[in-house]
Coordinates of C-alpha atoms in Angstrom, one line a residue:
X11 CA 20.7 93.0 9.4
X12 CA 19.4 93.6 12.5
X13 CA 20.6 91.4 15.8
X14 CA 17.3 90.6 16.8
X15 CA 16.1 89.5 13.3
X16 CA 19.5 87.1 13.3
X17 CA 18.6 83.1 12.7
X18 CA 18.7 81.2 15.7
X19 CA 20.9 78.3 15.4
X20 CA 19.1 75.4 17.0
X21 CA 15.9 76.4 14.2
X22 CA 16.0 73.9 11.5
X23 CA 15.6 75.1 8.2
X24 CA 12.7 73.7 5.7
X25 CA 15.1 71.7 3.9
X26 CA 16.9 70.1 7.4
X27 CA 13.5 69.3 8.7
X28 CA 12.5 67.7 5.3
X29 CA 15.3 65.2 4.9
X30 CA 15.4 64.6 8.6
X31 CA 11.1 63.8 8.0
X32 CA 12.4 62.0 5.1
X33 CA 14.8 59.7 6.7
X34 CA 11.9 58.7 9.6
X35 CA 9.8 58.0 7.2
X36 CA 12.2 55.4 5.0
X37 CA 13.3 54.3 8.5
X38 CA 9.6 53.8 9.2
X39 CA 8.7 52.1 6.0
X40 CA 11.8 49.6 6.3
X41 CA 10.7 47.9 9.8
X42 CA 6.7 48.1 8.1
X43 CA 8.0 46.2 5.7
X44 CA 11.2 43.9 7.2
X45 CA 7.8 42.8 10.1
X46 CA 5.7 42.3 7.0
X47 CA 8.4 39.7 5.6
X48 CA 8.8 38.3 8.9
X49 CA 5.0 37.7 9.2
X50 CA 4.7 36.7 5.7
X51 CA 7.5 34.2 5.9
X52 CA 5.9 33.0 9.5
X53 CA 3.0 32.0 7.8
X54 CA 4.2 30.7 4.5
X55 CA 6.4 28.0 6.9
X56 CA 3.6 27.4 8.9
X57 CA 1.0 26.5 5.8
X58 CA 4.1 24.5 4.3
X59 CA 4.2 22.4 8.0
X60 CA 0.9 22.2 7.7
X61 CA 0.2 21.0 4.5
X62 CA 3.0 18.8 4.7
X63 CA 1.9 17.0 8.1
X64 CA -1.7 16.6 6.4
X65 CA 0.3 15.3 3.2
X66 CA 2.6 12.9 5.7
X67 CA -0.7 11.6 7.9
X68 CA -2.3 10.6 4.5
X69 CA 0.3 8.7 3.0
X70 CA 0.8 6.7 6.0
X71 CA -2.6 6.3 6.0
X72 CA -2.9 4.9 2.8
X73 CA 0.2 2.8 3.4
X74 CA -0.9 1.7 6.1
X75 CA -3.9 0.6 4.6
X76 CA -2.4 -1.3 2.0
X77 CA -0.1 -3.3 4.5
X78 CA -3.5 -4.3 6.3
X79 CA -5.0 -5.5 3.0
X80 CA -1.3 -7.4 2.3
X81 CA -1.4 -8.8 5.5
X82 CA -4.4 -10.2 5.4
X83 CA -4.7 -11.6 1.6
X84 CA -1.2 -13.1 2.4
X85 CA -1.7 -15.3 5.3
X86 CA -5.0 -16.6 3.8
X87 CA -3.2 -17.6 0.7
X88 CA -0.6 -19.1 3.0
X89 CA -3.1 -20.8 5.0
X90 CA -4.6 -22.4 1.8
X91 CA -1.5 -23.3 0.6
X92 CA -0.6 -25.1 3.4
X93 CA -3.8 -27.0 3.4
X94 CA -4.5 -25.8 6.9
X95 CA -8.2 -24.6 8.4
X96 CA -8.5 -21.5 10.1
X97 CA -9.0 -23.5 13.4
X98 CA -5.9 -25.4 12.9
X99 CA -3.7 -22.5 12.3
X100 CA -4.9 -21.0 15.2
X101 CA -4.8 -24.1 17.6
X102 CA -0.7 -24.2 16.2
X103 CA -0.2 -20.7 17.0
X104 CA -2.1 -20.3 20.1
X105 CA -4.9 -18.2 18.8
X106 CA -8.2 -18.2 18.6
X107 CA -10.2 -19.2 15.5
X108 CA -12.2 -16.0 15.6
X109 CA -8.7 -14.1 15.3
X110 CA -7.6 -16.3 12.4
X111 CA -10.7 -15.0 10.6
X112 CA -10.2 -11.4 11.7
X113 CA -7.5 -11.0 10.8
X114 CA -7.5 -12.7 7.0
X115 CA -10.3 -10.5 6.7
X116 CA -8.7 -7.4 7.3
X117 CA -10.8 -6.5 9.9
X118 CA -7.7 -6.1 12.7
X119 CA -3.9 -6.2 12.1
X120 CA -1.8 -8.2 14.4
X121 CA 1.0 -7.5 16.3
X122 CA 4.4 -8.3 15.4
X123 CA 4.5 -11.5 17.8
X124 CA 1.5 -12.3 16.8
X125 CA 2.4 -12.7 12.7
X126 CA 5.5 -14.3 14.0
X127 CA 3.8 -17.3 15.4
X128 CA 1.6 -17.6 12.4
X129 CA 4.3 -17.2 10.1
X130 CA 6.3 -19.8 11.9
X131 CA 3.1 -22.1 11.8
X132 CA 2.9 -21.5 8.0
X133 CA 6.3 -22.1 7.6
X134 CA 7.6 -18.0 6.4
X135 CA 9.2 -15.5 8.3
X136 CA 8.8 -11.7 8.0
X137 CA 11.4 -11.0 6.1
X138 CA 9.9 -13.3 2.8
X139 CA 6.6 -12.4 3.8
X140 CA 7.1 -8.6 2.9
X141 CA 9.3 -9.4 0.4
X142 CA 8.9 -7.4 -2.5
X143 CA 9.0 -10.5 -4.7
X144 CA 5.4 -11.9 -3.2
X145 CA 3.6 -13.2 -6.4
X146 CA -0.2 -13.9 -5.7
X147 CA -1.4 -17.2 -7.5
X148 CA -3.3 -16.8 -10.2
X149 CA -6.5 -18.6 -10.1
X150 CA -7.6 -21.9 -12.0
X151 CA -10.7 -22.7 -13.2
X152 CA -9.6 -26.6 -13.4
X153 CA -9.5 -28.3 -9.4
X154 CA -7.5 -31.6 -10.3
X155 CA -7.5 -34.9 -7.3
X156 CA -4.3 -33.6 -6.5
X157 CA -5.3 -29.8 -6.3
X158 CA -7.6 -30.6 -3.2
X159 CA -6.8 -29.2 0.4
X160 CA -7.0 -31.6 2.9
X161 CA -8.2 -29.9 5.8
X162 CA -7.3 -32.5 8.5
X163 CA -4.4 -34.1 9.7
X164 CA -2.9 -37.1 7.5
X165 CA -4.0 -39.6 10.0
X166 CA -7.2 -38.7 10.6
X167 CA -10.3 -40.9 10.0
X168 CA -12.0 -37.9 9.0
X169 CA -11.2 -36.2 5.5
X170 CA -12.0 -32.7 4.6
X171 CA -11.3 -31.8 1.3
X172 CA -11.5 -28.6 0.1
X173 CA -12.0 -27.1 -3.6
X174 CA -9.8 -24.5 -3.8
X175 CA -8.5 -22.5 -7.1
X176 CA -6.5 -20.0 -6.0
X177 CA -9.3 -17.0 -6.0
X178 CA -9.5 -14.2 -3.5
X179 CA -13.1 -13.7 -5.0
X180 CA -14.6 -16.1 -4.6
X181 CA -18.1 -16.5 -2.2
X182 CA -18.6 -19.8 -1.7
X183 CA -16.4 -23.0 0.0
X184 CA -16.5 -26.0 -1.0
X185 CA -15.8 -29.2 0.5
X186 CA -15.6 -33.2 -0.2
X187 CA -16.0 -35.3 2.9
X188 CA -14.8 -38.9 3.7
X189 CA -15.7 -40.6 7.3
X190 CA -14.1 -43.7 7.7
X191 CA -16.4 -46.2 9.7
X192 CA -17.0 -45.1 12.8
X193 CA -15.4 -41.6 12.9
X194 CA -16.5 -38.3 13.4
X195 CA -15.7 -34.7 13.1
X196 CA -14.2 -32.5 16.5
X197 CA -16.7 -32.3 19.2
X198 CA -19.0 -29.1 19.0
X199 CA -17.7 -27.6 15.4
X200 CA -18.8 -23.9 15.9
X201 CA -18.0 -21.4 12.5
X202 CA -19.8 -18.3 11.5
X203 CA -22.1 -18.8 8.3
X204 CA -24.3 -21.8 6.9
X205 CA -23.3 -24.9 5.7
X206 CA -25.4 -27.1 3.1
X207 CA -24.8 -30.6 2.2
X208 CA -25.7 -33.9 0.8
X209 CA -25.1 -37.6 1.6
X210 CA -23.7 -39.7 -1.5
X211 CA -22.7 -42.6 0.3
X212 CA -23.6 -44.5 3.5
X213 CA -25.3 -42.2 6.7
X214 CA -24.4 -39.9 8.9
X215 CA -25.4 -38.4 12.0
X216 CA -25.1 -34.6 12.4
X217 CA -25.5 -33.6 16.3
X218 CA -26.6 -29.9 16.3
X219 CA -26.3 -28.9 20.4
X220 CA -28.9 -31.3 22.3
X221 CA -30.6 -32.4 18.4
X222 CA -29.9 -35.2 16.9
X223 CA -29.9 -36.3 12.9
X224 CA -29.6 -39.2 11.1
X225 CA -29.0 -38.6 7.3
X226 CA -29.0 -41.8 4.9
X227 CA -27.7 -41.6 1.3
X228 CA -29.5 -38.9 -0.8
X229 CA -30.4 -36.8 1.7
X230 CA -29.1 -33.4 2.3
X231 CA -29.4 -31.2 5.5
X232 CA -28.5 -26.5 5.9
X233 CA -27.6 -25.7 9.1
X234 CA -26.4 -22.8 10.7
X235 CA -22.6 -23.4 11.6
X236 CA -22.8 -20.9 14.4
X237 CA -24.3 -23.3 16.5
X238 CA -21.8 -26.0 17.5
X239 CA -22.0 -29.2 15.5
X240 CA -20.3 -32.3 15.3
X241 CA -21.1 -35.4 12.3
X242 CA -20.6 -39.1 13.4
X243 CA -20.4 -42.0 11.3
X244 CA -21.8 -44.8 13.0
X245 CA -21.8 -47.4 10.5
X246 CA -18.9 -50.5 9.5
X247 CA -18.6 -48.8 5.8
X248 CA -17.1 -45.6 4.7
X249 CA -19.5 -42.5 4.0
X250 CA -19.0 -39.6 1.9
X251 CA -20.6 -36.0 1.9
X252 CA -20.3 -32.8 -0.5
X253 CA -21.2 -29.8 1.0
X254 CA -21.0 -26.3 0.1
X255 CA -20.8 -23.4 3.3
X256 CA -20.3 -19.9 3.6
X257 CA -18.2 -17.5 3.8
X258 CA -15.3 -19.6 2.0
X259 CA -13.2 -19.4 5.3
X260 CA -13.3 -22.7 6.9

């Protein structure tokens, strides 16, 4: 053969260049596809964060919920049970009767200290009163003498006593009311809702701000409790009322 038509060494053949092509190209096709797992798995983790944050947020947003609800059902049934008003409860635990009310109707959730100084007033604690073991009362449709809440202190001269039958339903409060002569209710009684009631026995006097009512036996009297009210016996002889109000908190 002649020299000049002699294969030059640094020429790759067909073949060389082929496999070396072929290599590059599997070479090429790995890192396509180890960036595409990389990619795939970046995304997979982040939809699984994702999902699992939204699925997190709404569980403790349902839980939290539910606590509220607890919370408040709970201390009204305590409340009741104790034979307390809400403005007594909160004159114990240094609140105000508007937060009493609030808060049994779910409409704010208190702070720890906060359900700690009802709880003491109530006579619980925290741990019983998220105790797994709370059993709601079951209502009654039979209100005995002895099933009455009294509403005031024992030695008052003023007795408020309320029908109660164990129902978170319920929409309407009532109350039978004794005034020992010459007595009267807290000056300037101020509740949300109306109030509607009749005299049974002996008269009263129902002060609505600067108005003044006298009521004798049969008649009855609806007033807005928003506005502050107080009801004097003025008489030597006992007097007694029924009335009916709403809502049922007291």
């Amino acid at each position: 053969m002649p020299e000049n038509h002699k294969p030059n060494s640094t020429t790759k053949s067909k073949a060389e260049t082929a496999v070396t092509d072929s290599d590059n190209i599997e070479n090429d096709v790995d890192s396509v596809d180890d960036k595409d797992a990389a990619d795939i798995d970046i995304e997979i983790d982040d939809i699984d964060d994702d999902e699992l944050n939204d699925s997190e947020t709404a569980s403790t947003s349902e839980a939290d919920e539910s606590l509220k609800e607890d919370i408040g059902k709970k201390i009204n049934q305590l409340r009741l049970a104790k034979g307390y008003s809400q403005r007594k409860l909160a004159k114990l635990s240094g609140l105000t009767n508007t937060s009493i009310s609030s808060i049994e109707r779910n409409k704010v959730s208190p702070a720890v200290n906060t359900l700690k100084a009802i709880l003491t007033v109530l006579g619980s604690d925290l741990t019983t009163f998220f105790s797994d073991e709370w059993k709601e009362p079951k209502a009654r449709v039979i209100v005995t003498p002895k099933d009455l809440l009294e509403l005031n202190e024992p030695n008052s001269k003023v007795s408020l006593k309320q029908v109660y039958n164990c129902s978170r339903t319920r929409n309407l409060g009532f109350l039978i009311e004794t005034y020992q002569p010459n007595s009267s209710t807290e000056e300037k009684i101020a509740h949300e809702g109306e109030e509607i009631g009749t005299v049974i026995e002996g008269k009263i006097i129902i002060r609505i701000e600067d108005s003044t009512y006298l009521l004798n036996q049969g008649d009855s009297y609806v007033i807005d409790t928003i506005q502050p009210h107080t009801f004097i016996n003025p008489t030597d002889s006992i007097t007694r009322i029924v009335s009916a109000h709403t809502p049922t908190t007291y």
